[in-house]
Amino acid sequence: MIARVLCAALMGIDAFKVDLEVDLARQGMPAFTMVGLAEGAVKESKERVFSALKNSGYRLPPSRITVNLAPADMRKAGSAYDLPLAVALLGAAGVIDPEILSGWFFAGELSLNGEIKPVNGMLPVAIEARRNKAKGLVVAPENADEAAVVEGLDVYSIRDLTSVISFLTAETEIKPHLVDTQKLWNGRQNFGLDFREVKGQEHAKRAIEISAAGNHNILFIGPPGSGKTMLAQRIPTVLPPLDFEEALEVTKIYSVAGLLDRDKSLMVYRPFRAPHHTISNAGLIGGGSYPRPGEVSLGHRGVLFLDELPEFKKNVLEVLRQPLESGSVTISRAAMSLSYPADFMLVAAMNPCPCGYLTDDRHPCTCSPAAVQRYSSRLSGPLLDRIDLQVEVPAVDYSDLKGGHGADSAGMRSNIERARKVQAERYSGMEIHTNSELSGSSLEKYCSLTEAEHGFLEKAVQNLGLSARAYTRILRIARTIADLSGDADIKTFHLAEAINYRSMDRQNN
């Protein structure tokens, strides 16, 4: 007898439907064969499933069992096939009517006693189940909140295999699992951090306001103890909140990576990732024999903070070029090519020299000019060109430490949201969302200059030796500065302030 159930496999951060078919034949020697490009963990499911069936009180007759995972040319990995395999075996053995299984999706790992355990990537599985108009999705209780976020899909939280069979045969009634995501949305602005806690550095706060308003990348340059890390950690407190679609994107990434907290059904905060400078290419971009998301994808729709930027390996930094330009990263392997979203705001920090005190009048710098040159040359020109704002963060004076508070997160966030609203209206119906995405004809259209502004910018480009990419960055920043000040057109003083945030260009000329 043949039984068929539905499950799903992951590819990147999305899932695709898998038809799990079981043929149980009484003729011939007992055997078990699994086909359909299954990885090791999937093939090992045989031992877990047979033990779970036995310990749950079900006996399979000696048979030749063939399991097919279709489509057979797509790779399947993980332990989420345990539950669908067990249910399909019982259907093929006649314990339950195979017709009952039609239209149902199953996902879960089985313990040896038949308990259903959670698996990664449940949100994309639930989205795929809804797309296929499933009767319902049966999952472990730990996965229920995550799956129930998907509207229009009945999700059933069931603890063990015996309860699943009782539910399918209508011996017991289980209501669909419901989750209240509104509670998560209500508390998402409780950050615990505030720019009010940063004394001084009003110039840097202004740069952050511009950076967040236009989603521009930013680099802080200053001596140790000047507050670079403190500033970076508070940037998420001024970013606009995630909308529901963005939250789903971020949640899918964390779910696939196995980093989603089981007690959270949805990522409602913008991510803040701060990898150590010893990270590898695969750790930053993603990879492995079966590719997984890297830090650039885990920072999607949020902040990727690289502290001590020149200490990162040069080859690691250079692989940032693609995601910084395209907002995604592609990982190619012999058997597959996967793309992960990586639309993040890059925030980086560095000292001006190896000892850190080149720009600090209170501490003598012990570095030779050659050492300073070698240190700064660790960052390539193409990478620096992709960082819109390069801001000097000087040491904090005592007068600032004892003085009052400057700009706070609430005020900065209000200005940023107002500027983002202007951009949303301007780019309505377009693929562009923020000023940092302007290029080509859209840059010419929305960053048009008069002859006077062109003359001013031409002198700056010639005197500073700016590249074409730096010229583009200046126009984008000036557009954001104009939006923050409520001006429809870019003025000379907007360009002047934008050029002021290209400190590395000024130092090199």
Short mmCIF file of C-alpha atoms in Angstrom, two decimals:
data_model
loop_
_atom_site.label_atom_id
_atom_site.label_comp_id
_atom_site.label_asym_id
_atom_site.label_seq_id
_atom_site.Cartn_x
_atom_site.Cartn_y
_atom_site.Cartn_z
CA MET A 1 0.00 0.00 0.00
CA ILE A 2 1.18 3.54 -0.77
CA ALA A 3 0.67 6.54 1.52
CA ARG A 4 1.55 10.14 0.77
CA VAL A 5 2.00 13.13 3.09
CA LEU A 6 3.24 16.68 2.57
CA CYS A 7 6.22 18.32 4.22
CA ALA A 8 8.74 20.99 3.19
CA ALA A 9 12.46 21.46 2.63
CA LEU A 10 14.46 24.65 3.03
CA MET A 11 16.37 26.41 0.27
CA GLY A 12 17.94 29.61 1.51
CA ILE A 13 15.34 31.32 3.68
CA ASP A 14 12.40 29.90 1.73
CA ALA A 15 10.80 26.45 1.66
CA PHE A 16 9.47 24.25 -1.11
CA LYS A 17 6.89 21.47 -0.94
CA VAL A 18 8.11 17.90 -0.60
CA ASP A 19 5.87 14.91 -1.34
CA LEU A 20 6.89 12.13 1.02
CA GLU A 21 5.66 8.81 -0.41
CA VAL A 22 5.89 5.44 1.32
CA ASP A 23 5.38 2.10 -0.40
CA LEU A 24 5.02 -0.84 1.99
CA ALA A 25 5.21 -4.19 0.14
CA ARG A 26 4.70 -7.51 1.89
CA GLN A 27 6.55 -9.53 -0.82
CA GLY A 28 10.29 -10.15 -0.71
CA MET A 29 12.87 -9.79 2.05
CA PRO A 30 12.33 -6.96 4.57
CA ALA A 31 14.30 -3.86 3.58
CA PHE A 32 14.24 -0.08 3.87
CA THR A 33 15.23 2.19 0.99
CA MET A 34 15.07 5.99 0.91
CA VAL A 35 15.48 7.89 -2.37
CA GLY A 36 15.18 11.57 -3.28
CA LEU A 37 18.58 13.18 -2.59
CA ALA A 38 18.33 12.90 1.20
CA GLU A 39 21.24 14.03 3.40
CA GLY A 40 22.64 12.08 6.36
CA ALA A 41 20.25 13.40 9.01
CA VAL A 42 17.28 12.51 6.82
CA LYS A 43 18.50 8.95 6.22
CA GLU A 44 19.11 8.53 9.95
CA SER A 45 15.43 9.23 10.54
CA LYS A 46 14.75 5.54 9.88
CA GLU A 47 16.20 4.52 13.25
CA ARG A 48 14.47 7.31 15.17
CA VAL A 49 11.12 6.71 13.50
CA PHE A 50 11.09 2.94 13.96
CA SER A 51 11.96 3.30 17.66
CA ALA A 52 9.31 6.02 18.09
CA LEU A 53 6.67 3.82 16.45
CA LYS A 54 7.57 0.81 18.60
CA ASN A 55 7.60 2.80 21.85
CA SER A 56 4.30 4.46 20.91
CA GLY A 57 2.63 1.05 20.59
CA TYR A 58 2.58 0.66 16.82
CA ARG A 59 3.93 -2.42 15.06
CA LEU A 60 4.83 -2.52 11.38
CA PRO A 61 4.67 -5.88 9.59
CA PRO A 62 7.90 -7.18 8.00
CA SER A 63 7.95 -5.43 4.62
CA ARG A 64 9.99 -3.95 1.84
CA ILE A 65 9.67 -0.23 2.53
CA THR A 66 10.52 2.37 -0.12
CA VAL A 67 10.47 6.05 0.78
CA ASN A 68 10.55 8.70 -1.94
CA LEU A 69 11.12 12.41 -1.34
CA ALA A 70 9.93 14.33 -4.38
CA PRO A 71 11.16 16.38 -6.15
CA ALA A 72 14.03 13.91 -6.29
CA ASP A 73 16.56 16.38 -7.72
CA MET A 74 16.33 18.84 -4.80
CA ARG A 75 18.51 18.38 -1.74
CA LYS A 76 16.81 17.60 1.60
CA ALA A 77 18.51 18.05 4.95
CA GLY A 78 17.62 18.13 8.64
CA SER A 79 15.41 16.13 10.97
CA ALA A 80 12.02 17.70 10.14
CA TYR A 81 11.05 14.62 8.08
CA ASP A 82 10.72 12.31 11.11
CA LEU A 83 7.08 13.11 11.85
CA PRO A 84 5.82 12.98 8.24
CA LEU A 85 7.69 9.71 7.69
CA ALA A 86 6.16 8.12 10.79
CA VAL A 87 2.64 9.20 9.80
CA ALA A 88 3.13 7.98 6.24
CA LEU A 89 4.40 4.59 7.45
CA LEU A 90 1.29 4.16 9.57
CA GLY A 91 -0.86 5.11 6.58
CA ALA A 92 0.91 2.62 4.32
CA ALA A 93 0.58 -0.09 6.98
CA GLY A 94 -3.18 0.48 7.21
CA VAL A 95 -3.13 1.73 10.81
CA ILE A 96 -4.88 4.87 9.58
CA ASP A 97 -6.67 5.54 6.31
CA PRO A 98 -4.18 7.09 3.80
CA GLU A 99 -6.96 9.31 2.48
CA ILE A 100 -7.09 11.07 5.85
CA LEU A 101 -3.53 12.34 5.29
CA SER A 102 -4.33 14.15 2.05
CA GLY A 103 -3.66 17.88 2.22
CA TRP A 104 -1.94 17.87 5.62
CA PHE A 105 1.56 19.24 6.23
CA PHE A 106 3.79 17.77 8.95
CA ALA A 107 7.12 18.97 10.36
CA GLY A 108 8.98 17.76 13.41
CA GLU A 109 11.75 15.60 14.79
CA LEU A 110 10.86 12.52 16.82
CA SER A 111 12.51 11.32 19.99
CA LEU A 112 12.79 7.58 20.60
CA ASN A 113 9.65 7.59 22.75
CA GLY A 114 7.54 9.35 20.11
CA GLU A 115 7.72 12.90 21.46
CA ILE A 116 7.71 15.61 18.79
CA LYS A 117 10.68 17.97 19.02
CA PRO A 118 11.10 21.41 17.42
CA VAL A 119 13.06 22.06 14.23
CA ASN A 120 14.56 25.15 12.58
CA GLY A 121 12.97 27.05 9.71
CA MET A 122 9.35 26.63 10.76
CA LEU A 123 8.19 30.04 9.53
CA PRO A 124 9.11 29.45 5.86
CA VAL A 125 7.57 25.96 6.13
CA ALA A 126 4.32 27.49 7.38
CA ILE A 127 4.34 30.05 4.56
CA GLU A 128 4.79 27.23 2.02
CA ALA A 129 1.97 25.24 3.63
CA ARG A 130 -0.36 28.23 3.31
CA ARG A 131 0.70 28.73 -0.32
CA ASN A 132 -0.31 25.13 -1.02
CA LYS A 133 -3.68 25.63 0.75
CA ALA A 134 -2.95 22.96 3.33
CA LYS A 135 -5.72 21.62 5.57
CA GLY A 136 -3.38 22.29 8.47
CA LEU A 137 0.20 22.10 9.72
CA VAL A 138 1.11 19.78 12.61
CA VAL A 139 4.18 20.88 14.61
CA ALA A 140 5.82 20.57 18.01
CA PRO A 141 4.51 22.92 20.73
CA GLU A 142 7.82 24.84 20.70
CA ASN A 143 7.30 25.67 17.01
CA ALA A 144 3.61 26.54 17.27
CA ASP A 145 3.95 30.28 17.99
CA GLU A 146 6.35 30.77 15.11
CA ALA A 147 4.14 28.90 12.62
CA ALA A 148 0.91 30.52 13.82
CA VAL A 149 2.20 33.97 12.81
CA VAL A 150 1.20 33.03 9.25
CA GLU A 151 -2.41 34.09 8.81
CA GLY A 152 -4.78 31.86 6.86
CA LEU A 153 -3.19 28.60 8.04
CA ASP A 154 -4.44 26.32 10.82
CA VAL A 155 -1.50 25.27 12.99
CA TYR A 156 -1.87 22.38 15.43
CA SER A 157 0.46 22.08 18.39
CA ILE A 158 0.77 18.38 19.34
CA ARG A 159 3.15 16.84 21.85
CA ASP A 160 3.63 13.24 20.66
CA LEU A 161 3.01 10.79 17.82
CA THR A 162 0.13 8.99 19.55
CA SER A 163 -1.74 12.29 19.93
CA VAL A 164 -1.17 13.07 16.25
CA ILE A 165 -2.82 9.78 15.19
CA SER A 166 -5.69 10.32 17.62
CA PHE A 167 -6.22 13.79 16.19
CA LEU A 168 -6.11 12.64 12.56
CA THR A 169 -8.60 9.83 13.21
CA ALA A 170 -10.91 12.26 15.06
CA GLU A 171 -10.61 10.39 18.36
CA THR A 172 -9.52 13.62 20.04
CA GLU A 173 -10.26 17.23 19.15
CA ILE A 174 -7.49 19.84 19.05
CA LYS A 175 -8.15 23.47 18.26
CA PRO A 176 -5.79 25.47 16.01
CA HIS A 177 -3.03 27.25 17.89
CA LEU A 178 -3.38 31.04 18.13
CA VAL A 179 -0.67 33.59 18.89
CA ASP A 180 -1.04 37.21 19.97
CA THR A 181 1.68 39.11 18.14
CA GLN A 182 0.25 42.43 19.28
CA LYS A 183 1.94 42.03 22.66
CA LEU A 184 5.30 41.83 20.93
CA TRP A 185 4.59 44.93 18.83
CA ASN A 186 3.46 46.90 21.88
CA GLY A 187 6.74 46.41 23.74
CA ARG A 188 9.22 46.76 20.91
CA GLN A 189 10.36 50.33 21.71
CA ASN A 190 11.70 49.38 25.16
CA PHE A 191 15.38 49.38 24.19
CA GLY A 192 17.00 50.11 27.55
CA LEU A 193 19.52 52.40 25.78
CA ASP A 194 19.29 56.06 24.81
CA PHE A 195 21.49 58.63 23.10
CA ARG A 196 20.78 60.85 26.08
CA GLU A 197 23.38 58.78 27.92
CA VAL A 198 26.10 59.90 25.48
CA LYS A 199 27.75 63.09 26.75
CA GLY A 200 29.06 65.39 24.06
CA GLN A 201 29.68 64.08 20.52
CA GLU A 202 26.82 66.14 19.09
CA HIS A 203 28.60 66.17 15.72
CA ALA A 204 28.59 62.36 15.71
CA LYS A 205 24.93 62.26 16.76
CA ARG A 206 24.06 64.54 13.86
CA ALA A 207 25.91 62.20 11.51
CA ILE A 208 23.99 59.24 12.93
CA GLU A 209 20.72 61.10 12.39
CA ILE A 210 21.61 61.62 8.73
CA SER A 211 22.83 58.05 8.39
CA ALA A 212 19.65 56.54 9.84
CA ALA A 213 17.36 58.90 7.92
CA GLY A 214 18.74 57.81 4.55
CA ASN A 215 19.97 54.33 5.54
CA HIS A 216 23.57 55.35 4.81
CA ASN A 217 26.63 53.41 5.95
CA ILE A 218 28.82 55.19 8.51
CA LEU A 219 32.38 54.92 9.85
CA PHE A 220 33.53 56.40 13.19
CA ILE A 221 37.21 57.37 13.50
CA GLY A 222 38.57 58.34 16.89
CA PRO A 223 40.85 57.49 19.81
CA PRO A 224 40.04 54.81 22.40
CA GLY A 225 37.37 55.87 24.89
CA SER A 226 35.81 58.52 22.69
CA GLY A 227 32.48 56.69 22.63
CA LYS A 228 32.45 55.05 19.18
CA THR A 229 31.01 51.74 20.41
CA MET A 230 28.58 53.51 22.72
CA LEU A 231 27.25 55.52 19.81
CA ALA A 232 26.92 52.46 17.56
CA GLN A 233 25.03 50.42 20.15
CA ARG A 234 22.33 53.09 20.35
CA ILE A 235 21.66 53.41 16.63
CA PRO A 236 18.81 50.82 16.69
CA THR A 237 16.98 53.07 19.15
CA VAL A 238 16.48 55.75 16.47
CA LEU A 239 15.75 53.55 13.45
CA PRO A 240 12.12 53.38 12.28
CA PRO A 241 10.33 50.28 13.61
CA LEU A 242 10.01 47.21 11.44
CA ASP A 243 6.77 46.79 9.56
CA PHE A 244 5.13 43.36 9.44
CA GLU A 245 6.65 42.28 6.12
CA GLU A 246 10.14 43.30 7.25
CA ALA A 247 9.62 41.45 10.52
CA LEU A 248 8.68 38.29 8.59
CA GLU A 249 11.85 38.59 6.49
CA VAL A 250 14.07 38.92 9.54
CA THR A 251 12.26 36.15 11.41
CA LYS A 252 12.71 33.75 8.47
CA ILE A 253 16.47 34.33 8.50
CA TYR A 254 16.79 33.75 12.24
CA SER A 255 14.49 30.74 12.07
CA VAL A 256 16.55 29.07 9.33
CA ALA A 257 19.77 29.88 11.22
CA GLY A 258 18.36 28.35 14.42
CA LEU A 259 18.73 31.63 16.32
CA LEU A 260 15.07 32.45 16.91
CA ASP A 261 14.08 32.30 20.57
CA ARG A 262 11.43 29.63 21.10
CA ASP A 263 9.38 32.01 23.23
CA LYS A 264 9.26 34.63 20.44
CA SER A 265 7.06 34.12 17.43
CA LEU A 266 8.31 37.17 15.56
CA MET A 267 11.41 39.37 15.43
CA VAL A 268 10.02 42.83 16.13
CA TYR A 269 13.34 44.58 16.79
CA ARG A 270 15.79 45.62 14.12
CA PRO A 271 18.80 43.31 14.50
CA PHE A 272 22.14 44.56 15.82
CA ARG A 273 25.03 42.25 14.94
CA ALA A 274 28.60 42.89 16.15
CA PRO A 275 30.90 40.07 15.02
CA HIS A 276 34.47 39.84 16.36
CA HIS A 277 37.29 40.88 14.05
CA THR A 278 38.57 37.28 13.90
CA ILE A 279 35.48 36.18 11.94
CA SER A 280 35.99 34.17 8.75
CA ASN A 281 34.55 34.73 5.27
CA ALA A 282 31.91 32.06 5.83
CA GLY A 283 30.99 33.52 9.20
CA LEU A 284 30.47 36.98 7.77
CA ILE A 285 28.93 36.20 4.39
CA GLY A 286 27.53 32.74 5.07
CA GLY A 287 28.50 29.35 3.72
CA GLY A 288 29.38 25.83 4.71
CA SER A 289 28.85 22.53 2.91
CA TYR A 290 25.12 23.24 3.25
CA PRO A 291 25.07 27.09 3.21
CA ARG A 292 23.76 28.96 6.23
CA PRO A 293 23.16 32.70 6.68
CA GLY A 294 26.16 34.76 7.78
CA GLU A 295 26.36 37.93 9.85
CA VAL A 296 25.49 40.16 6.89
CA SER A 297 22.17 38.32 6.53
CA LEU A 298 21.55 38.18 10.28
CA GLY A 299 21.89 41.98 10.20
CA HIS A 300 19.25 42.28 7.43
CA ARG A 301 16.97 45.30 7.99
CA GLY A 302 19.15 46.26 10.95
CA VAL A 303 22.72 47.20 11.87
CA LEU A 304 25.98 45.35 11.21
CA PHE A 305 28.62 46.84 13.52
CA LEU A 306 32.27 46.15 12.75
CA ASP A 307 34.42 47.44 15.59
CA GLU A 308 38.18 47.85 15.05
CA LEU A 309 37.59 47.73 11.30
CA PRO A 310 41.27 47.54 10.19
CA GLU A 311 41.79 44.48 12.42
CA PHE A 312 39.47 42.40 10.22
CA LYS A 313 41.24 40.30 7.63
CA LYS A 314 41.44 42.16 4.35
CA ASN A 315 39.87 39.35 2.34
CA VAL A 316 36.95 39.29 4.81
CA LEU A 317 36.32 42.99 4.35
CA GLU A 318 36.52 42.79 0.58
CA VAL A 319 33.66 40.27 0.39
CA LEU A 320 31.41 42.99 1.84
CA ARG A 321 31.40 44.77 -1.49
CA GLN A 322 28.60 42.73 -3.08
CA PRO A 323 26.08 42.93 -0.21
CA LEU A 324 26.81 46.64 0.30
CA GLU A 325 25.90 47.31 -3.32
CA SER A 326 23.11 44.82 -3.99
CA GLY A 327 21.55 44.21 -0.56
CA SER A 328 21.92 40.46 -0.98
CA VAL A 329 24.63 37.81 -1.00
CA THR A 330 24.91 34.81 -3.30
CA ILE A 331 26.65 31.64 -2.16
CA SER A 332 27.54 29.20 -4.92
CA ARG A 333 28.32 25.55 -4.43
CA ALA A 334 28.74 22.69 -6.91
CA ALA A 335 25.21 21.40 -6.26
CA MET A 336 23.39 24.69 -5.68
CA SER A 337 23.45 28.46 -5.60
CA LEU A 338 21.61 30.26 -2.80
CA SER A 339 20.85 33.93 -2.26
CA TYR A 340 20.28 35.44 1.17
CA PRO A 341 18.98 38.96 1.80
CA ALA A 342 21.61 41.28 3.28
CA ASP A 343 20.16 44.79 3.27
CA PHE A 344 21.84 46.14 6.39
CA MET A 345 23.18 49.47 7.61
CA LEU A 346 26.94 49.13 8.02
CA VAL A 347 28.33 50.87 11.08
CA ALA A 348 32.09 50.62 11.58
CA ALA A 349 34.62 52.05 14.01
CA MET A 350 38.39 52.39 13.93
CA ASN A 351 41.27 54.14 15.60
CA PRO A 352 43.19 56.73 13.55
CA CYS A 353 46.47 54.81 14.03
CA PRO A 354 47.72 51.56 15.63
CA CYS A 355 48.15 53.12 19.08
CA GLY A 356 44.93 55.07 18.68
CA TYR A 357 46.10 58.53 19.78
CA LEU A 358 47.05 60.22 16.51
CA THR A 359 44.20 62.75 16.81
CA ASP A 360 44.22 63.02 20.64
CA ASP A 361 46.09 66.07 21.93
CA ARG A 362 46.16 64.65 25.46
CA HIS A 363 48.10 61.50 24.58
CA PRO A 364 51.24 61.38 22.43
CA CYS A 365 51.09 59.13 19.39
CA THR A 366 53.88 56.52 19.35
CA CYS A 367 53.32 55.41 15.75
CA SER A 368 55.69 56.19 12.91
CA PRO A 369 54.28 57.67 9.69
CA ALA A 370 54.95 54.35 7.96
CA ALA A 371 52.99 52.47 10.65
CA VAL A 372 50.05 54.88 10.28
CA GLN A 373 50.14 54.41 6.51
CA ARG A 374 50.19 50.62 6.78
CA TYR A 375 47.31 50.74 9.26
CA SER A 376 45.07 52.90 7.06
CA SER A 377 45.99 50.95 3.91
CA ARG A 378 44.27 47.87 5.36
CA LEU A 379 41.05 49.47 4.16
CA SER A 380 40.82 49.54 0.38
CA GLY A 381 39.57 52.55 -1.51
CA PRO A 382 36.59 50.69 -3.02
CA LEU A 383 35.44 49.65 0.45
CA LEU A 384 35.77 53.17 1.88
CA ASP A 385 33.88 54.56 -1.11
CA ARG A 386 30.94 52.34 -0.14
CA ILE A 387 30.82 53.89 3.35
CA ASP A 388 28.85 57.09 2.88
CA LEU A 389 29.70 58.95 6.08
CA GLN A 390 33.21 58.94 7.56
CA VAL A 391 33.02 60.81 10.85
CA GLU A 392 35.76 61.88 13.26
CA VAL A 393 34.88 61.22 16.90
CA PRO A 394 37.29 63.19 19.11
CA ALA A 395 38.06 62.51 22.75
CA VAL A 396 35.39 63.90 25.09
CA ASP A 397 36.30 67.02 27.06
CA TYR A 398 35.62 67.15 30.76
CA SER A 399 33.28 70.09 30.21
CA ASP A 400 31.09 67.80 28.12
CA LEU A 401 31.17 65.06 30.76
CA LYS A 402 29.96 67.37 33.51
CA GLY A 403 27.57 69.27 31.24
CA GLY A 404 23.97 68.57 30.42
CA HIS A 405 22.56 66.05 28.01
CA GLY A 406 22.37 66.66 24.29
CA ALA A 407 20.18 65.01 21.70
CA ASP A 408 18.18 62.01 22.92
CA SER A 409 16.84 59.00 21.03
CA ALA A 410 13.22 60.16 21.02
CA GLY A 411 14.01 63.50 19.39
CA MET A 412 16.39 61.95 16.87
CA ARG A 413 13.90 59.22 16.02
CA SER A 414 11.17 61.81 15.41
CA ASN A 415 13.39 63.68 12.92
CA ILE A 416 14.40 60.44 11.21
CA GLU A 417 10.83 59.18 10.86
CA ARG A 418 9.78 62.51 9.36
CA ALA A 419 12.57 62.30 6.78
CA ARG A 420 11.73 58.64 6.05
CA LYS A 421 8.10 59.65 5.46
CA VAL A 422 9.24 62.24 2.91
CA GLN A 423 11.27 59.56 1.11
CA ALA A 424 8.39 57.07 1.20
CA GLU A 425 6.10 59.59 -0.48
CA ARG A 426 8.74 60.61 -3.02
CA TYR A 427 9.56 57.03 -4.05
CA SER A 428 6.03 55.67 -3.81
CA GLY A 429 5.46 52.95 -6.39
CA MET A 430 9.19 52.55 -7.05
CA GLU A 431 11.65 49.89 -5.97
CA ILE A 432 13.60 52.61 -4.12
CA HIS A 433 12.80 53.08 -0.44
CA THR A 434 15.55 55.36 0.92
CA ASN A 435 18.05 57.88 -0.44
CA SER A 436 20.92 55.41 -0.09
CA GLU A 437 19.44 53.43 -3.01
CA LEU A 438 19.49 56.30 -5.51
CA SER A 439 21.52 55.68 -8.64
CA GLY A 440 21.55 56.41 -12.37
CA SER A 441 18.52 58.28 -13.65
CA SER A 442 16.84 58.37 -10.24
CA LEU A 443 19.93 60.10 -8.79
CA GLU A 444 19.82 62.73 -11.55
CA LYS A 445 16.09 63.24 -11.07
CA TYR A 446 15.95 63.57 -7.29
CA CYS A 447 19.37 65.14 -6.69
CA SER A 448 19.32 67.80 -9.41
CA LEU A 449 21.59 70.80 -8.82
CA THR A 450 21.71 74.37 -10.13
CA GLU A 451 24.83 75.75 -11.82
CA ALA A 452 25.97 77.27 -8.52
CA GLU A 453 25.77 73.94 -6.67
CA HIS A 454 27.45 72.14 -9.60
CA GLY A 455 30.32 74.62 -9.48
CA PHE A 456 30.78 74.15 -5.74
CA LEU A 457 30.73 70.37 -5.98
CA GLU A 458 33.10 70.35 -8.98
CA LYS A 459 35.74 72.22 -6.97
CA ALA A 460 35.35 69.79 -4.07
CA VAL A 461 35.70 66.77 -6.35
CA GLN A 462 38.83 68.19 -7.98
CA ASN A 463 40.50 69.39 -4.76
CA LEU A 464 39.81 66.20 -2.81
CA GLY A 465 40.33 63.80 -5.72
CA LEU A 466 36.97 62.16 -5.13
CA SER A 467 35.93 59.09 -7.10
CA ALA A 468 32.71 58.83 -9.07
CA ARG A 469 31.31 56.63 -6.30
CA ALA A 470 32.21 59.23 -3.64
CA TYR A 471 30.49 61.89 -5.77
CA THR A 472 27.35 59.74 -5.79
CA ARG A 473 27.57 59.27 -2.03
CA ILE A 474 27.80 63.01 -1.46
CA LEU A 475 24.68 63.64 -3.53
CA ARG A 476 22.77 60.96 -1.61
CA ILE A 477 23.84 62.36 1.75
CA ALA A 478 22.97 65.91 0.66
CA ARG A 479 19.51 64.67 -0.39
CA THR A 480 19.00 63.21 3.09
CA ILE A 481 20.23 66.40 4.80
CA ALA A 482 17.74 68.38 2.72
CA ASP A 483 14.95 65.98 3.72
CA LEU A 484 15.82 66.38 7.41
CA SER A 485 15.66 70.17 7.08
CA GLY A 486 12.43 70.03 5.08
CA ASP A 487 13.94 71.47 1.88
CA ALA A 488 12.69 70.27 -1.50
CA ASP A 489 15.92 71.16 -3.33
CA ILE A 490 19.56 70.47 -2.49
CA LYS A 491 21.42 73.67 -1.57
CA THR A 492 25.12 74.51 -1.34
CA PHE A 493 25.13 74.22 2.46
CA HIS A 494 23.63 70.73 2.20
CA LEU A 495 26.52 69.73 -0.09
CA ALA A 496 29.06 71.37 2.22
CA GLU A 497 27.80 69.38 5.21
CA ALA A 498 27.78 66.18 3.16
CA ILE A 499 31.40 66.73 2.07
CA ASN A 500 32.32 67.32 5.71
CA TYR A 501 31.32 63.71 6.43
CA ARG A 502 33.96 62.35 4.00
CA SER A 503 36.88 62.74 6.44
CA MET A 504 38.99 59.94 4.91
CA ASP A 505 38.90 61.73 1.56
CA ARG A 506 40.06 64.97 3.16
CA GLN A 507 42.88 63.22 5.03
CA ASN A 508 44.20 61.68 1.82
CA ASN A 509 44.49 65.03 0.07
#
